[in-house]
Each structure stands twice: as structure tokens, then as C-alpha cells.
């Protein structure tokens, strides 16, 4: 439903067009797909996921110099389409593993410097090949939320997409200790791999639906996030990557309950996310310079 009295924003325009599909649920996590109406044309720029571009050899990511810089990497797009580097998406290799501090759309035939955070505090040296490769991982929704807050603060002071590196390391250290995972380099990837079997089970429970362009995520009876990409083909290609940001938190919540002697019987009752979407539609929007 449109609201002519309200100024249109990219968020409100997206929500005016998208519709909710029946939810998918497993254990603590429920996803409500957002879909384009039948027959609707695709919207958004023609782009490919970073992981796909890396696998094709169309993108090269490396340190910005031989010495390197922790909060920056260089991305060269050699392909014919723009490449989308998702917020929180992990790249592995070079001198230390990193994640993107925001979502970046990199045009074809261009080289840009990307703002990143380190997710491997105990390494600063190359292993094997010179550059980065994709890991199919996105950091947890909780960590992305903390990063987004510090990035927003940095944008208001014209410091770019800078995240609070110390808070990122604190979160990773907490997850490693909480999962009793040993990591020689305090790497987020080691923590994620310690949850591999539980995450694989969660992955099998969810799948993209026809014309899907996003989803609302609910955990423990509360909305914990919304993902929107505006292009069904891109969503299908990136679904597993985006899903991981939510399944990792759901798995941790379930394991925490088990340690307390509580068993998760199934998804908690939740009527529908329409009130959340209505509030989001009317939320104020700020623009980065």
C-alpha cells in the first residue's frame, strides 16, 4: 500500500513493490521471503556476486601496497558487469582475512579501494597466493549490527566507511571462547568452521523461492533483520551467503540454551512482519556524501 503523503525513498519504494511469501522456519530461525509480483521486470543494476566474480577470475583483490593497510584492500574489476561486495562478506588470504565494512558496488573495468575490517588478529603475513579469495561467509547479524553503528558514526565525521576494529576483535574473541575453539591466529573462520555441522543443517532447511528479492529474519519471536537486493537472480545467487549471517546467531542461541539445560521445541509464535515493515517504510533515511 502506497502513502502519497510520505516522500518516497529507496526503502519505501522497495517495500511498496515487494510482497510477503509464506515463511520458512527451522529451530530458532524463521525467514519471511520478500518477492516481486508475478510478471514484474527485474530492477536494479546488472551485477554479479563477488564470490562468483572471483571464481571466474574477473576480480582481483589484494593489499593496497606491499606493506598493506589493515582497514583497506584494493579491488580490481576486470569483468563486463558491476560486482557487488556485500556488507560483512569475508575475503580470505593475503596478509590477513577481512570483511567489507559496507556493501560496495564496483563498476566494470575499474579499481577501487574498499574499507574493510580485520577478522584474523593474529596474522600479518602472506600464505601461498598473493591475493584474496572468497569464503562464502558473512559475519553474524549481531556483529554486522555493531559494525554498522560504528560505520554510521564514522560517516557523520567524514571518515569514510570506518568500523571500530577493536569491537570487531572483541566479538570474534568472545565467539571463539564461547565455542571453546582454538585458533592460532584468532580467526573468525575458525569459529565458523567449529559450527559447520549445525550450519549445514540450517542451510538445508531454507531455500530461495521464485521471484524472491529479500527476506525478513525472525529469531526468538523478534525481527532481527531484513535483507533486500532488488534483483531475484542476484538474491538466488547470494542466498546462502546472506543466510549464513542469521544461521550462525541462531545456532549459537540454540547451543547456549542447551548448555542451560533448555531444549528448543520449535519456532516461537510470530504473527507476521507487516508492523515491522510499516515502521521501516516510514523510517527517516540519511544519505552519505
CSV table of C-alpha atoms in Angstrom, one decimal:
chain,number,residue,atom,x,y,z
A,1,UNK,CA,0.0,0.0,0.0
A,2,UNK,CA,1.4,3.4,-1.0
A,3,UNK,CA,1.3,6.5,1.1
A,4,UNK,CA,1.3,9.6,-1.2
A,5,UNK,CA,1.8,12.0,1.7
A,6,UNK,CA,5.2,10.5,2.5
A,7,UNK,CA,8.3,11.2,0.5
A,8,UNK,CA,9.5,8.2,-1.5
A,9,UNK,CA,12.8,6.7,-0.5
A,10,UNK,CA,14.6,3.6,-1.9
A,11,UNK,CA,13.4,1.6,1.1
A,12,UNK,CA,9.8,2.7,0.8
A,13,UNK,CA,9.8,2.1,-3.0
A,14,UNK,CA,11.1,-1.4,-2.5
A,15,UNK,CA,8.6,-2.2,0.2
A,16,UNK,CA,5.7,-0.8,-1.9
A,17,UNK,CA,6.6,-3.3,-4.6
A,18,UNK,CA,7.6,-6.4,-2.7
A,19,UNK,CA,5.1,-8.8,-1.1
A,20,UNK,CA,5.5,-11.4,1.6
A,21,UNK,CA,5.6,-15.1,0.8
A,22,UNK,CA,4.9,-17.9,3.2
A,23,UNK,CA,7.6,-18.3,5.9
A,24,UNK,CA,10.3,-21.0,6.2
A,25,UNK,CA,11.3,-22.0,9.7
A,26,UNK,CA,13.8,-24.2,11.4
A,27,UNK,CA,14.7,-24.3,15.1
A,28,UNK,CA,15.2,-20.7,16.3
A,29,UNK,CA,15.1,-19.0,12.9
A,30,UNK,CA,12.2,-18.0,10.6
A,31,UNK,CA,12.5,-16.3,7.3
A,32,UNK,CA,9.7,-14.5,5.6
A,33,UNK,CA,10.6,-14.2,1.8
A,34,UNK,CA,10.0,-10.8,0.1
A,35,UNK,CA,9.1,-11.4,-3.6
A,36,UNK,CA,8.4,-9.3,-6.7
A,37,UNK,CA,4.8,-9.6,-8.1
A,38,UNK,CA,4.4,-12.0,-10.9
A,39,UNK,CA,5.4,-10.6,-14.3
A,40,UNK,CA,7.3,-7.7,-12.8
A,41,UNK,CA,10.5,-6.7,-14.5
A,42,UNK,CA,13.8,-7.0,-12.7
A,43,UNK,CA,15.1,-3.8,-11.1
A,44,UNK,CA,18.5,-2.8,-10.1
A,45,UNK,CA,21.8,-2.8,-11.9
A,46,UNK,CA,23.1,-5.8,-13.7
A,47,UNK,CA,25.7,-7.1,-11.3
A,48,UNK,CA,27.3,-10.3,-10.1
A,49,UNK,CA,28.1,-11.5,-6.6
A,50,UNK,CA,31.8,-11.1,-5.5
A,51,UNK,CA,32.2,-14.8,-4.9
A,52,UNK,CA,31.1,-15.6,-8.5
A,53,UNK,CA,33.3,-12.9,-10.0
A,54,UNK,CA,36.3,-14.2,-8.0
A,55,UNK,CA,35.7,-17.8,-9.2
A,56,UNK,CA,35.6,-16.6,-12.8
A,57,UNK,CA,38.8,-14.7,-12.4
A,58,UNK,CA,37.1,-11.4,-13.3
A,59,UNK,CA,38.0,-9.8,-10.0
A,60,UNK,CA,41.4,-9.5,-8.2
A,61,UNK,CA,41.5,-8.4,-4.6
A,62,UNK,CA,44.8,-7.7,-2.8
A,63,UNK,CA,46.5,-5.5,-0.3
A,64,UNK,CA,46.7,-1.8,-1.3
A,65,UNK,CA,50.5,-2.0,-1.3
A,66,UNK,CA,53.4,-4.3,-0.5
A,67,UNK,CA,53.3,-3.1,3.1
A,68,UNK,CA,49.5,-3.4,3.3
A,69,UNK,CA,46.9,-1.4,5.3
A,70,UNK,CA,44.6,-3.2,7.8
A,71,UNK,CA,41.5,-1.1,7.0
A,72,UNK,CA,41.8,-1.1,3.2
A,73,UNK,CA,42.1,-3.5,0.3
A,74,UNK,CA,42.3,-3.0,-3.4
A,75,UNK,CA,39.6,-4.5,-5.7
A,76,UNK,CA,40.1,-4.6,-9.5
A,77,UNK,CA,37.0,-5.5,-11.5
A,78,UNK,CA,38.2,-6.8,-14.9
A,79,UNK,CA,34.7,-8.1,-15.9
A,80,UNK,CA,32.0,-6.6,-18.0
A,81,UNK,CA,29.4,-6.3,-15.2
A,82,UNK,CA,29.5,-4.5,-11.9
A,83,UNK,CA,30.4,-6.6,-8.8
A,84,UNK,CA,28.6,-6.4,-5.5
A,85,UNK,CA,30.7,-6.9,-2.4
A,86,UNK,CA,28.2,-7.5,0.5
A,87,UNK,CA,28.4,-5.8,3.9
A,88,UNK,CA,30.2,-8.3,6.2
A,89,UNK,CA,31.2,-10.6,3.4
A,90,UNK,CA,34.6,-12.3,4.2
A,91,UNK,CA,37.6,-12.5,1.9
A,92,UNK,CA,40.4,-14.9,2.9
A,93,UNK,CA,44.1,-14.7,2.2
A,94,UNK,CA,46.7,-12.0,1.6
A,95,UNK,CA,48.2,-10.8,4.9
A,96,UNK,CA,45.0,-11.4,7.0
A,97,UNK,CA,41.4,-12.2,6.4
A,98,UNK,CA,39.0,-9.2,6.1
A,99,UNK,CA,35.3,-8.3,5.8
A,100,UNK,CA,33.6,-5.4,4.0
A,101,UNK,CA,32.5,-2.5,6.2
A,102,UNK,CA,29.5,-1.8,3.9
A,103,UNK,CA,28.0,-3.0,0.6
A,104,UNK,CA,30.1,-1.8,-2.3
A,105,UNK,CA,29.0,-1.8,-6.0
A,106,UNK,CA,32.2,-1.8,-8.1
A,107,UNK,CA,31.8,-0.8,-11.8
A,108,UNK,CA,33.3,-2.9,-14.6
A,109,UNK,CA,36.9,-2.0,-15.7
A,110,UNK,CA,37.7,-0.2,-12.5
A,111,UNK,CA,40.0,-0.4,-9.5
A,112,UNK,CA,38.8,0.9,-6.1
A,113,UNK,CA,39.9,0.9,-2.5
A,114,UNK,CA,37.5,-0.9,-0.2
A,115,UNK,CA,37.0,-0.1,3.5
A,116,UNK,CA,37.4,-3.4,5.5
A,117,UNK,CA,37.9,-4.8,9.0
A,118,UNK,CA,40.3,-7.5,10.1
A,119,UNK,CA,38.8,-10.7,11.3
A,120,UNK,CA,42.1,-12.5,11.9
A,121,UNK,CA,44.0,-10.5,14.5
A,122,UNK,CA,47.0,-12.9,14.9
A,123,UNK,CA,48.3,-12.9,11.4
A,124,UNK,CA,50.1,-10.3,9.3
A,125,UNK,CA,51.9,-12.2,6.6
A,126,UNK,CA,51.1,-13.9,3.3
A,127,UNK,CA,50.3,-17.5,2.9
A,128,UNK,CA,50.6,-19.1,-0.6
A,129,UNK,CA,48.9,-17.0,-3.3
A,130,UNK,CA,49.2,-13.2,-3.2
A,131,UNK,CA,45.6,-12.1,-3.2
A,132,UNK,CA,42.3,-12.9,-1.5
A,133,UNK,CA,39.6,-15.4,-2.4
A,134,UNK,CA,36.0,-15.6,-1.2
A,135,UNK,CA,35.0,-17.8,1.7
A,136,UNK,CA,31.2,-17.9,1.2
A,137,UNK,CA,30.9,-16.5,4.7
A,138,UNK,CA,29.3,-13.3,6.0
A,139,UNK,CA,29.8,-12.3,9.6
A,140,UNK,CA,27.0,-12.8,12.1
A,141,UNK,CA,24.0,-10.4,12.1
A,142,UNK,CA,25.0,-9.3,15.6
A,143,UNK,CA,28.5,-8.3,14.5
A,144,UNK,CA,27.2,-6.6,11.4
A,145,UNK,CA,24.9,-4.6,13.6
A,146,UNK,CA,27.8,-3.4,15.8
A,147,UNK,CA,29.9,-2.6,12.7
A,148,UNK,CA,27.0,-0.7,11.1
A,149,UNK,CA,26.7,1.5,14.2
A,150,UNK,CA,30.4,2.5,14.2
A,151,UNK,CA,30.4,2.9,10.4
A,152,UNK,CA,27.4,5.3,10.7
A,153,UNK,CA,29.3,7.3,13.3
A,154,UNK,CA,32.4,7.5,11.0
A,155,UNK,CA,30.3,8.7,8.1
A,156,UNK,CA,28.9,11.6,10.1
A,157,UNK,CA,32.5,12.7,10.8
A,158,UNK,CA,33.6,12.2,7.1
A,159,UNK,CA,35.9,9.3,8.0
A,160,UNK,CA,34.5,7.1,5.3
A,161,UNK,CA,33.2,3.5,6.0
A,162,UNK,CA,35.4,3.0,9.0
A,163,UNK,CA,34.4,0.4,11.6
A,164,UNK,CA,35.6,0.1,15.2
A,165,UNK,CA,38.3,-2.5,14.7
A,166,UNK,CA,38.7,-3.2,18.4
A,167,UNK,CA,35.0,-4.1,18.8
A,168,UNK,CA,35.3,-6.5,15.9
A,169,UNK,CA,38.2,-8.3,17.5
A,170,UNK,CA,36.4,-8.3,20.9
A,171,UNK,CA,33.3,-10.0,19.3
A,172,UNK,CA,35.5,-12.6,17.5
A,173,UNK,CA,37.4,-13.4,20.7
A,174,UNK,CA,34.2,-13.8,22.6
A,175,UNK,CA,32.8,-16.2,20.0
A,176,UNK,CA,36.0,-18.3,20.0
A,177,UNK,CA,36.0,-18.5,23.8
A,178,UNK,CA,32.2,-19.2,23.9
A,179,UNK,CA,32.6,-22.1,21.4
A,180,UNK,CA,35.8,-23.3,23.0
A,181,UNK,CA,37.5,-23.1,19.6
A,182,UNK,CA,41.3,-22.9,19.4
A,183,UNK,CA,42.6,-20.6,16.7
A,184,UNK,CA,46.3,-19.8,16.3
A,185,UNK,CA,45.5,-16.5,14.5
A,186,UNK,CA,42.3,-15.6,16.3
A,187,UNK,CA,40.5,-16.1,13.1
A,188,UNK,CA,36.7,-15.7,12.6
A,189,UNK,CA,36.9,-18.5,10.0
A,190,UNK,CA,38.0,-21.0,12.7
A,191,UNK,CA,35.0,-20.1,14.8
A,192,UNK,CA,32.6,-20.5,11.8
A,193,UNK,CA,34.2,-23.9,11.0
A,194,UNK,CA,33.6,-25.1,14.6
A,195,UNK,CA,29.8,-24.7,13.8
A,196,UNK,CA,30.0,-26.4,10.4
A,197,UNK,CA,27.7,-29.4,11.0
A,198,UNK,CA,25.0,-27.2,12.7
A,199,UNK,CA,25.2,-24.6,10.0
A,200,UNK,CA,24.9,-27.3,7.3
A,201,UNK,CA,21.7,-28.5,9.0
A,202,UNK,CA,20.3,-24.9,9.0
A,203,UNK,CA,21.3,-24.4,5.3
A,204,UNK,CA,19.2,-27.4,4.3
A,205,UNK,CA,16.1,-26.0,5.9
A,206,UNK,CA,16.0,-22.8,3.8
A,207,UNK,CA,15.9,-22.1,0.1
A,208,UNK,CA,15.1,-19.2,-2.1
A,209,UNK,CA,11.6,-19.0,-3.8
A,210,UNK,CA,10.6,-17.8,-7.2
A,211,UNK,CA,11.0,-14.0,-7.7
A,212,UNK,CA,12.5,-13.6,-4.2
A,213,UNK,CA,14.4,-10.3,-3.7
A,214,UNK,CA,14.9,-10.4,0.1
A,215,UNK,CA,13.7,-11.7,3.4
A,216,UNK,CA,12.7,-10.7,6.9
A,217,UNK,CA,14.5,-12.7,9.6
A,218,UNK,CA,12.9,-13.6,12.9
A,219,UNK,CA,14.7,-15.2,15.8
A,220,UNK,CA,13.2,-16.0,19.2
A,221,UNK,CA,9.9,-14.3,18.2
A,222,UNK,CA,11.5,-11.0,17.3
A,223,UNK,CA,12.5,-9.4,14.0
A,224,UNK,CA,16.3,-9.4,13.8
A,225,UNK,CA,16.9,-8.1,10.3
A,226,UNK,CA,15.9,-7.6,6.7
A,227,UNK,CA,17.9,-8.3,3.6
A,228,UNK,CA,16.9,-6.7,0.3
A,229,UNK,CA,18.8,-6.8,-3.0
A,230,UNK,CA,16.1,-5.8,-5.5
A,231,UNK,CA,17.0,-8.4,-8.1
A,232,UNK,CA,15.8,-12.0,-7.9
A,233,UNK,CA,18.6,-13.6,-9.8
A,234,UNK,CA,21.2,-11.9,-7.6
A,235,UNK,CA,19.3,-13.0,-4.5
A,236,UNK,CA,19.2,-16.6,-5.7
A,237,UNK,CA,23.0,-16.5,-6.3
A,238,UNK,CA,23.7,-14.9,-2.9
A,239,UNK,CA,21.0,-16.5,-0.8
A,240,UNK,CA,23.4,-18.9,1.1
A,241,UNK,CA,25.8,-16.2,1.8
A,242,UNK,CA,23.2,-13.8,3.3
A,243,UNK,CA,21.5,-16.7,5.1
A,244,UNK,CA,24.8,-17.5,7.0
A,245,UNK,CA,24.7,-14.2,8.8
A,246,UNK,CA,21.5,-15.3,10.5
A,247,UNK,CA,22.0,-19.0,10.9
A,248,UNK,CA,25.3,-18.5,12.9
A,249,UNK,CA,23.4,-16.5,15.5
A,250,UNK,CA,20.5,-19.0,15.6
A,251,UNK,CA,22.9,-21.9,16.1
A,252,UNK,CA,24.7,-20.1,18.9
A,253,UNK,CA,21.4,-19.3,20.6
A,254,UNK,CA,20.4,-22.9,20.4
A,255,UNK,CA,23.7,-24.2,21.8
A,256,UNK,CA,23.5,-21.6,24.6
A,257,UNK,CA,20.1,-22.9,25.6
A,258,UNK,CA,21.4,-26.5,25.5
A,259,UNK,CA,24.2,-25.6,27.9
A,260,UNK,CA,21.5,-24.2,30.2
A,261,UNK,CA,19.5,-27.4,30.0
A,262,UNK,CA,16.8,-25.9,27.8
A,263,UNK,CA,15.6,-27.6,24.6
A,264,UNK,CA,14.3,-25.8,21.6
A,265,UNK,CA,11.0,-27.3,20.6
A,266,UNK,CA,10.4,-25.1,17.5
A,267,UNK,CA,9.9,-21.6,16.3
A,268,UNK,CA,8.1,-19.3,18.8
A,269,UNK,CA,4.7,-17.9,17.7
A,270,UNK,CA,5.0,-14.9,15.5
A,271,UNK,CA,2.0,-13.4,13.6
A,272,UNK,CA,3.6,-11.6,10.7
A,273,UNK,CA,6.2,-8.9,10.0
A,274,UNK,CA,3.8,-6.4,8.5
A,275,UNK,CA,4.0,-4.0,11.5
A,276,UNK,CA,7.8,-4.0,11.3
A,277,UNK,CA,7.7,-3.3,7.6
A,278,UNK,CA,5.2,-0.5,8.0
A,279,UNK,CA,7.5,1.1,10.6
A,280,UNK,CA,10.5,0.6,8.4
A,281,UNK,CA,8.8,2.2,5.4
A,282,UNK,CA,8.3,5.4,7.3
A,283,UNK,CA,11.7,5.5,8.9
A,284,UNK,CA,13.9,8.5,8.1
A,285,UNK,CA,16.7,8.0,5.6
A,286,UNK,CA,20.1,9.7,5.7
A,287,UNK,CA,22.4,9.9,2.7
A,288,UNK,CA,26.1,9.6,2.6
A,289,UNK,CA,28.0,12.3,0.9
